[in-house]
């Protein structure tokens, strides 16, 4: 099994089945687990459905087949998984380093909630590499990465960061949602915890929430699972079922997202209205070499910077689009496009402050890419070419 390719493994991780066997696991909607023998009441697990039932075990097995590691903890949303991963590693008096490009709500969790709990938090620029050593303090406990960075798509030198942190026994955590877990294998690169918002590519149909934390070692996995148990973090059975169903087709969907996204990216890069494409699979991306070394594919989400635009032009462009929706998620079957400037809260000196025009984020869905290009082209009549 383990020599098979990920797409095969995602289809063939199956738990015990009903008799006669069916392809998919049953969806157990239950809170109570019944015991017929008092001797087993306090001995058997799961003793309560919050610990997960058959479908959860099968989803965990599929996620292990995808990302490797020694344990998976499910969570009710991606953000809950992101928060759990860092919170279970720290205590009052500790210091954590977080990427300036971390998903905004995760960054807020660290900078507000963890700080109130007595944890010191410092941001670092995403391209810092080995330079992170300069930010280590005697109490630094964990480094939180996300690659590519949210909204601006910087690729981190994960092996260099892992090496630097490892030399001081500092944990590393990464948000691996963008790659769907398929195109980037952070646990194999030595990262301690890899987090995914299952809401995006795993569920894949914009119809559920979920999150998962994958641990490289059994000891860290145990820590995450104890912390989740104490906080009551669990994933509902229907969402677990949707995530498992989504994983079966992940590699086919992701390939389609990637191919279409690259087609749109190449088209956008050649347009006079676009000042700069931000797609790590393109030579023009400053971290392309690192992406090529550490990733095996891209997904459907990337960015671009427009030329300077007169007031109202971006809104007119967005209103004129038929096939692109405006919404804050991604990873579903549908294409989305949003302006990002109101969300950017970055360290001084970051490149985002110097760019010529508005920053846009696009999610390329599973529509025909030629239709998407035609939609963009028609709406671009509202934009200035600079
Ligand atoms: C990179 C990243 N991580 C985590 C999340 C959070 O996922 P959820 O919406 O399931 O809480 C998101 C959501 O947009 C995201 O973009």
Short mmCIF file of C-alpha atoms and ligand atoms in Angstrom, two decimals:
data_model
loop_
_atom_site.label_atom_id
_atom_site.label_comp_id
_atom_site.label_asym_id
_atom_site.label_seq_id
_atom_site.Cartn_x
_atom_site.Cartn_y
_atom_site.Cartn_z
CA UNK A 1 0.00 0.00 0.00
CA UNK A 2 2.62 2.56 1.02
CA UNK A 3 4.45 2.17 -2.35
CA UNK A 4 1.30 3.21 -4.19
CA UNK A 5 0.98 6.79 -5.34
CA UNK A 6 -1.04 9.20 -3.12
CA UNK A 7 -4.07 9.20 -5.45
CA UNK A 8 -4.29 5.39 -5.14
CA UNK A 9 -3.72 5.43 -1.40
CA UNK A 10 -6.51 7.99 -0.93
CA UNK A 11 -8.94 5.61 -2.60
CA UNK A 12 -7.84 2.41 -0.90
CA UNK A 13 -7.63 3.40 2.75
CA UNK A 14 -10.76 1.58 3.85
CA UNK A 15 -11.84 0.44 7.27
CA UNK A 16 -14.00 -2.59 8.11
CA UNK A 17 -17.21 -2.75 6.10
CA UNK A 18 -20.76 -3.92 6.53
CA UNK A 19 -21.71 -7.36 5.34
CA UNK A 20 -22.16 -7.41 2.36
CA UNK A 21 -19.33 -4.88 1.97
CA UNK A 22 -20.14 -1.49 0.49
CA UNK A 23 -17.67 1.02 -0.88
CA UNK A 24 -18.30 3.83 1.61
CA UNK A 25 -18.42 3.74 5.39
CA UNK A 26 -21.76 4.10 7.15
CA UNK A 27 -22.54 7.58 8.46
CA UNK A 28 -23.14 7.09 12.18
CA UNK A 29 -25.18 9.99 13.57
CA UNK A 30 -24.81 9.35 17.27
CA UNK A 31 -23.60 10.88 20.51
CA UNK A 32 -24.08 7.80 22.71
CA UNK A 33 -22.09 4.61 22.42
CA UNK A 34 -23.85 1.66 24.08
CA UNK A 35 -22.14 -1.15 25.97
CA UNK A 36 -23.68 -4.51 26.75
CA UNK A 37 -21.09 -5.53 29.33
CA UNK A 38 -20.31 -3.40 32.44
CA UNK A 39 -16.75 -4.74 32.33
CA UNK A 40 -16.27 -2.93 29.02
CA UNK A 41 -17.96 0.34 30.01
CA UNK A 42 -14.81 1.95 31.42
CA UNK A 43 -12.36 -0.07 29.36
CA UNK A 44 -13.32 0.29 25.71
CA UNK A 45 -12.74 3.24 23.40
CA UNK A 46 -14.49 5.11 21.95
CA UNK A 47 -16.73 5.36 24.98
CA UNK A 48 -18.45 8.48 23.65
CA UNK A 49 -18.95 9.58 20.04
CA UNK A 50 -17.08 12.87 20.53
CA UNK A 51 -13.96 10.70 20.30
CA UNK A 52 -15.02 9.80 16.77
CA UNK A 53 -16.63 6.73 15.23
CA UNK A 54 -15.98 4.63 12.13
CA UNK A 55 -16.08 7.44 9.61
CA UNK A 56 -13.65 9.52 11.66
CA UNK A 57 -11.18 6.64 11.87
CA UNK A 58 -11.36 6.18 8.12
CA UNK A 59 -10.87 9.90 7.48
CA UNK A 60 -7.85 9.90 9.82
CA UNK A 61 -6.41 6.92 7.92
CA UNK A 62 -6.89 8.71 4.59
CA UNK A 63 -5.22 11.87 5.93
CA UNK A 64 -2.31 9.79 7.22
CA UNK A 65 -2.01 8.20 3.80
CA UNK A 66 -1.88 11.71 2.36
CA UNK A 67 0.51 13.52 4.69
CA UNK A 68 2.26 10.68 6.57
CA UNK A 69 3.10 11.09 10.24
CA UNK A 70 2.10 9.34 13.41
CA UNK A 71 -1.34 10.72 14.23
CA UNK A 72 -4.23 12.87 13.02
CA UNK A 73 -6.52 15.04 15.13
CA UNK A 74 -9.75 16.24 13.53
CA UNK A 75 -11.29 19.61 14.33
CA UNK A 76 -14.57 21.38 13.50
CA UNK A 77 -12.96 23.99 11.23
CA UNK A 78 -9.64 24.86 9.71
CA UNK A 79 -9.22 27.73 12.15
CA UNK A 80 -9.89 25.46 15.13
CA UNK A 81 -7.17 23.12 13.84
CA UNK A 82 -4.75 26.05 13.34
CA UNK A 83 -5.40 27.32 16.88
CA UNK A 84 -5.19 23.86 18.44
CA UNK A 85 -1.85 23.10 16.75
CA UNK A 86 -0.07 26.07 18.29
CA UNK A 87 -1.94 26.27 21.60
CA UNK A 88 -1.14 22.66 22.52
CA UNK A 89 2.61 23.34 22.24
CA UNK A 90 2.87 26.39 24.49
CA UNK A 91 2.30 27.62 28.02
CA UNK A 92 2.57 30.94 29.85
CA UNK A 93 6.10 32.31 29.63
CA UNK A 94 6.84 30.78 26.22
CA UNK A 95 7.59 32.70 23.02
CA UNK A 96 6.37 31.82 19.53
CA UNK A 97 7.42 33.12 16.13
CA UNK A 98 4.66 33.42 13.56
CA UNK A 99 4.92 34.17 9.86
CA UNK A 100 3.74 37.64 8.94
CA UNK A 101 1.80 35.94 6.11
CA UNK A 102 -0.16 33.59 8.37
CA UNK A 103 -3.90 33.28 7.63
CA UNK A 104 -5.32 36.43 9.33
CA UNK A 105 -7.58 34.75 11.92
CA UNK A 106 -4.75 32.37 12.95
CA UNK A 107 -2.45 35.35 13.38
CA UNK A 108 -5.14 37.10 15.43
CA UNK A 109 -5.55 34.00 17.61
CA UNK A 110 -1.82 34.08 18.37
CA UNK A 111 -1.53 37.83 18.82
CA UNK A 112 -4.68 38.23 20.93
CA UNK A 113 -5.61 34.99 22.65
CA UNK A 114 -2.15 33.46 23.15
CA UNK A 115 -0.80 36.81 24.33
CA UNK A 116 -3.60 37.04 26.91
CA UNK A 117 -2.59 33.58 28.07
CA UNK A 118 0.95 34.81 28.76
CA UNK A 119 2.63 33.70 25.53
CA UNK A 120 4.91 36.18 23.78
CA UNK A 121 4.36 36.40 20.00
CA UNK A 122 6.69 37.87 17.36
CA UNK A 123 6.07 37.99 13.62
CA UNK A 124 8.78 37.16 11.10
CA UNK A 125 8.93 37.99 7.38
CA UNK A 126 8.18 34.90 5.27
CA UNK A 127 11.46 34.94 3.32
CA UNK A 128 13.65 35.02 6.42
CA UNK A 129 15.07 31.48 5.98
CA UNK A 130 17.99 30.70 8.32
CA UNK A 131 17.88 34.34 9.43
CA UNK A 132 15.14 33.23 11.81
CA UNK A 133 17.90 32.28 14.24
CA UNK A 134 18.34 35.95 15.04
CA UNK A 135 14.79 36.00 16.45
CA UNK A 136 15.18 32.97 18.70
CA UNK A 137 14.96 33.66 22.42
CA UNK A 138 15.78 31.27 25.26
CA UNK A 139 11.98 30.77 25.71
CA UNK A 140 11.10 30.30 22.00
CA UNK A 141 8.97 27.20 21.82
CA UNK A 142 7.46 27.09 18.33
CA UNK A 143 7.64 28.60 14.84
CA UNK A 144 4.42 28.86 12.81
CA UNK A 145 4.79 28.70 9.03
CA UNK A 146 2.41 28.90 6.13
CA UNK A 147 3.59 28.27 2.59
CA UNK A 148 2.56 29.87 0.33
CA UNK A 149 1.67 32.78 2.58
CA UNK A 150 -1.96 33.83 2.75
CA UNK A 151 -2.89 36.47 0.15
CA UNK A 152 0.67 37.18 -1.03
CA UNK A 153 1.92 33.63 -1.80
CA UNK A 154 5.54 33.80 -0.61
CA UNK A 155 7.08 30.32 -0.49
CA UNK A 156 9.05 29.66 2.68
CA UNK A 157 12.35 27.84 2.83
CA UNK A 158 10.80 25.20 5.05
CA UNK A 159 13.87 22.89 5.26
CA UNK A 160 16.05 25.83 6.37
CA UNK A 161 13.49 26.92 8.98
CA UNK A 162 13.11 23.35 10.24
CA UNK A 163 16.87 22.95 10.55
CA UNK A 164 17.24 26.21 12.45
CA UNK A 165 14.37 25.39 14.82
CA UNK A 166 15.44 21.76 15.25
CA UNK A 167 18.91 22.79 16.40
CA UNK A 168 17.24 24.49 19.41
CA UNK A 169 14.47 21.91 20.03
CA UNK A 170 11.88 24.42 18.85
CA UNK A 171 8.71 22.97 17.34
CA UNK A 172 7.59 23.85 13.80
CA UNK A 173 3.97 24.04 12.68
CA UNK A 174 2.77 24.71 9.12
CA UNK A 175 -0.56 25.56 7.53
CA UNK A 176 -0.54 23.23 4.50
CA UNK A 177 -4.04 23.99 3.22
CA UNK A 178 -2.98 25.44 -0.15
CA UNK A 179 -1.35 22.21 -1.35
CA UNK A 180 -4.31 20.08 -0.26
CA UNK A 181 -1.70 17.93 1.45
CA UNK A 182 -1.01 16.41 -1.94
CA UNK A 183 1.59 18.74 -3.43
CA UNK A 184 3.63 19.43 -0.31
CA UNK A 185 4.79 17.00 2.35
CA UNK A 186 5.91 19.08 5.33
CA UNK A 187 6.15 16.17 7.79
CA UNK A 188 8.69 14.49 5.49
CA UNK A 189 10.65 17.79 5.54
CA UNK A 190 10.80 17.57 9.34
CA UNK A 191 7.92 19.89 10.32
CA UNK A 192 6.33 18.72 13.60
CA UNK A 193 2.69 19.56 12.86
CA UNK A 194 0.95 20.06 9.53
CA UNK A 195 -2.47 21.67 9.60
CA UNK A 196 -5.14 21.68 6.92
CA UNK A 197 -8.48 23.42 6.61
CA UNK A 198 -10.44 20.45 5.24
CA UNK A 199 -13.06 23.07 4.36
CA UNK A 200 -11.02 23.88 1.24
CA UNK A 201 -9.77 21.15 -1.10
CA UNK A 202 -10.53 18.06 0.99
CA UNK A 203 -14.25 18.76 1.28
CA UNK A 204 -13.90 20.54 -2.04
CA UNK A 205 -17.54 21.43 -2.68
CA UNK A 206 -18.01 24.53 -0.47
CA UNK A 207 -20.54 22.65 1.64
CA UNK A 208 -18.89 21.94 4.97
CA UNK A 209 -16.25 22.90 7.52
CA UNK A 210 -13.46 20.83 8.94
CA UNK A 211 -9.84 20.85 10.01
CA UNK A 212 -7.06 18.41 10.75
CA UNK A 213 -3.71 18.43 12.53
CA UNK A 214 -1.18 15.82 11.39
CA UNK A 215 1.77 15.07 13.69
CA UNK A 216 5.21 13.82 12.69
CA UNK A 217 5.93 11.98 15.94
CA UNK A 218 3.77 9.86 18.22
CA UNK A 219 4.67 12.03 21.24
CA UNK A 220 3.47 15.25 19.60
CA UNK A 221 0.39 13.45 18.23
CA UNK A 222 -0.46 12.37 21.79
CA UNK A 223 -0.10 15.94 23.03
CA UNK A 224 -2.42 17.29 20.29
CA UNK A 225 -5.02 14.62 20.95
CA UNK A 226 -4.98 15.17 24.74
CA UNK A 227 -5.36 18.92 24.26
CA UNK A 228 -8.25 18.38 21.80
CA UNK A 229 -9.91 16.01 24.27
CA UNK A 230 -9.62 18.53 27.10
CA UNK A 231 -11.08 21.32 24.96
CA UNK A 232 -13.81 19.16 23.42
CA UNK A 233 -12.54 19.68 19.89
CA UNK A 234 -14.26 17.25 17.55
CA UNK A 235 -15.58 17.04 13.99
CA UNK A 236 -19.23 16.18 13.31
CA UNK A 237 -19.86 12.88 11.49
CA UNK A 238 -21.47 14.42 8.39
CA UNK A 239 -18.52 16.75 7.84
CA UNK A 240 -16.12 13.85 8.42
CA UNK A 241 -18.03 11.87 5.81
CA UNK A 242 -17.91 14.78 3.33
CA UNK A 243 -14.18 15.22 3.89
CA UNK A 244 -13.55 11.52 3.33
CA UNK A 245 -15.65 11.55 0.17
CA UNK A 246 -13.76 14.62 -1.04
CA UNK A 247 -10.37 13.00 -0.45
CA UNK A 248 -11.24 10.13 -2.81
CA UNK A 249 -11.27 12.59 -5.75
CA UNK A 250 -8.74 15.11 -4.41
CA UNK A 251 -5.92 14.33 -6.81
CA UNK A 252 -8.16 14.55 -9.90
CA UNK A 253 -9.78 17.79 -8.76
CA UNK A 254 -6.53 19.38 -7.68
CA UNK A 255 -4.87 18.56 -11.00
CA UNK A 256 -7.78 20.24 -12.81
CA UNK A 257 -7.63 23.31 -10.52
CA UNK A 258 -3.87 23.51 -11.07
CA UNK A 259 -4.01 23.17 -14.88
CA UNK A 260 -6.77 25.75 -15.27
CA UNK A 261 -5.14 28.12 -12.80
CA UNK A 262 -1.87 28.03 -14.73
CA UNK A 263 -3.74 28.74 -17.96
CA UNK A 264 -5.45 31.76 -16.40
CA UNK A 265 -2.22 32.88 -14.74
CA UNK A 266 -0.33 32.84 -18.06
CA UNK A 267 -3.14 34.82 -19.66
CA UNK A 268 -3.25 37.34 -16.83
CA UNK A 269 0.54 37.79 -16.84
CA UNK A 270 0.36 38.93 -20.47
CA UNK A 271 -2.44 41.48 -19.89
CA UNK A 272 -1.58 45.19 -19.80
CA UNK A 273 -4.01 45.73 -16.87
CA UNK A 274 -1.91 43.36 -14.72
CA UNK A 275 1.27 44.78 -13.20
CA UNK A 276 2.44 41.54 -11.63
CA UNK A 277 1.41 37.90 -11.46
CA UNK A 278 1.97 36.13 -8.12
CA UNK A 279 1.95 32.41 -8.88
CA UNK A 280 4.75 30.26 -7.43
CA UNK A 281 4.77 27.86 -10.41
CA UNK A 282 5.85 30.70 -12.73
CA UNK A 283 9.48 31.77 -13.30
CA UNK A 284 8.46 35.34 -12.51
CA UNK A 285 7.73 34.41 -8.87
CA UNK A 286 10.71 35.29 -6.64
CA UNK A 287 10.46 31.96 -4.76
CA UNK A 288 9.88 29.79 -7.84
CA UNK A 289 13.09 27.79 -7.27
CA UNK A 290 12.07 26.89 -3.70
CA UNK A 291 8.55 25.97 -4.85
CA UNK A 292 10.05 23.72 -7.54
CA UNK A 293 12.29 22.03 -5.00
CA UNK A 294 9.66 21.47 -2.27
CA UNK A 295 6.27 21.18 -4.06
CA UNK A 296 5.01 18.75 -6.70
CA UNK A 297 2.16 20.92 -7.96
CA UNK A 298 0.19 24.09 -7.41
CA UNK A 299 -3.48 24.49 -6.64
CA UNK A 300 -6.16 26.85 -7.92
CA UNK A 301 -5.38 29.84 -5.71
CA UNK A 302 -2.99 32.64 -6.67
CA UNK A 303 -2.69 36.41 -6.76
CA UNK A 304 -2.05 39.30 -9.10
CA UNK A 305 -1.41 43.00 -8.76
CA UNK A 306 -3.30 45.37 -11.03
CA UNK A 307 -1.90 48.54 -12.54
CA UNK A 308 -2.95 51.65 -10.60
CA UNK A 309 -6.71 52.02 -11.01
CA UNK A 310 -9.00 55.06 -10.91
CA UNK A 311 -11.63 55.15 -8.15
CA UNK A 312 -14.45 52.71 -8.75
CA UNK A 313 -12.70 50.77 -11.55
CA UNK A 314 -12.01 47.61 -9.49
CA UNK A 315 -15.58 47.53 -8.23
CA UNK A 316 -16.91 47.96 -11.78
CA UNK A 317 -14.65 45.10 -12.93
CA UNK A 318 -15.84 42.83 -10.10
CA UNK A 319 -19.51 43.67 -10.72
CA UNK A 320 -19.14 42.88 -14.42
CA UNK A 321 -17.94 39.32 -13.80
CA UNK A 322 -20.48 36.56 -14.39
CA UNK A 323 -18.58 33.39 -13.53
CA UNK A 324 -16.46 34.61 -10.60
CA UNK A 325 -18.14 35.01 -7.24
CA UNK A 326 -16.85 37.24 -4.47
CA UNK A 327 -16.35 35.30 -1.28
CA UNK A 328 -13.72 34.67 1.35
CA UNK A 329 -13.30 30.96 0.92
CA UNK A 330 -11.66 28.84 -1.78
CA UNK A 331 -11.01 25.19 -2.62
CA UNK A 332 -14.53 24.51 -3.85
CA UNK A 333 -15.64 23.76 -7.42
CA UNK A 334 -16.43 27.42 -8.09
CA UNK A 335 -14.26 30.32 -9.17
CA UNK A 336 -13.84 33.29 -6.87
CA UNK A 337 -12.10 36.65 -7.05
CA UNK A 338 -11.57 39.20 -4.28
CA UNK A 339 -9.63 42.41 -3.75
CA UNK A 340 -7.26 41.86 -0.81
CA UNK A 341 -6.08 45.31 0.29
CA UNK A 342 -8.57 45.78 3.14
CA UNK A 343 -7.31 42.52 4.73
CA UNK A 344 -3.56 43.22 4.60
CA UNK A 345 -1.98 44.01 7.93
CA UNK A 346 1.68 43.42 7.40
CA UNK A 347 5.01 44.30 8.96
CA UNK A 348 6.48 47.63 7.84
CA UNK A 349 8.83 47.24 4.88
CA UNK A 350 6.90 44.38 3.34
CA UNK A 351 6.68 44.48 -0.49
CA UNK A 352 2.90 44.79 -0.34
CA UNK A 353 3.28 48.42 0.69
CA UNK A 354 5.22 49.29 -2.48
CA UNK A 355 3.20 47.60 -5.19
CA UNK A 356 1.72 49.81 -7.93
CA UNK A 357 -1.98 48.90 -7.74
CA UNK A 358 -4.61 46.76 -6.00
CA UNK A 359 -3.82 43.20 -4.94
CA UNK A 360 -6.33 40.57 -6.10
CA UNK A 361 -6.74 36.91 -5.11
CA UNK A 362 -8.28 34.46 -7.53
CA UNK A 363 -9.50 30.92 -6.97
CA UNK A 364 -9.79 29.03 -10.24
CA UNK A 365 -12.61 26.51 -10.00
CA UNK A 366 -13.56 23.60 -12.18
CA UNK A 367 -15.34 25.56 -14.92
CA UNK A 368 -13.86 25.48 -18.43
CA UNK A 369 -10.80 27.78 -18.28
CA UNK A 370 -11.62 29.36 -21.66
CA UNK A 371 -15.00 30.49 -20.31
CA UNK A 372 -13.28 31.96 -17.25
CA UNK A 373 -10.79 33.83 -19.45
CA UNK A 374 -13.61 35.20 -21.63
CA UNK A 375 -15.43 36.39 -18.48
CA UNK A 376 -12.30 38.15 -17.18
CA UNK A 377 -11.56 39.67 -20.58
CA UNK A 378 -15.04 41.16 -20.92
CA UNK A 379 -14.96 42.61 -17.39
CA UNK A 380 -11.46 44.06 -17.87
CA UNK A 381 -12.86 46.78 -20.12
CA UNK A 382 -13.54 48.56 -16.80
CA UNK A 383 -9.86 48.51 -15.82
CA UNK A 384 -7.05 50.84 -16.72
CA UNK A 385 -3.94 49.43 -18.37
CA UNK A 386 -1.79 51.86 -16.37
C1 LIG B 1 -4.80 29.09 4.72
C2 LIG B 1 -6.04 28.91 5.52
N1 LIG B 1 -5.97 28.24 6.68
C3 LIG B 1 -7.05 28.07 7.46
C4 LIG B 1 -8.27 28.57 7.09
C5 LIG B 1 -9.44 28.40 8.02
O1 LIG B 1 -10.33 27.44 7.59
P1 LIG B 1 -11.83 27.42 8.10
O2 LIG B 1 -12.56 28.43 7.27
O3 LIG B 1 -12.28 26.02 7.88
O4 LIG B 1 -11.83 27.79 9.55
C6 LIG B 1 -8.40 29.27 5.89
C7 LIG B 1 -9.72 29.82 5.48
O5 LIG B 1 -9.84 30.59 4.55
C8 LIG B 1 -7.26 29.46 5.09
O6 LIG B 1 -7.31 30.16 3.94
#
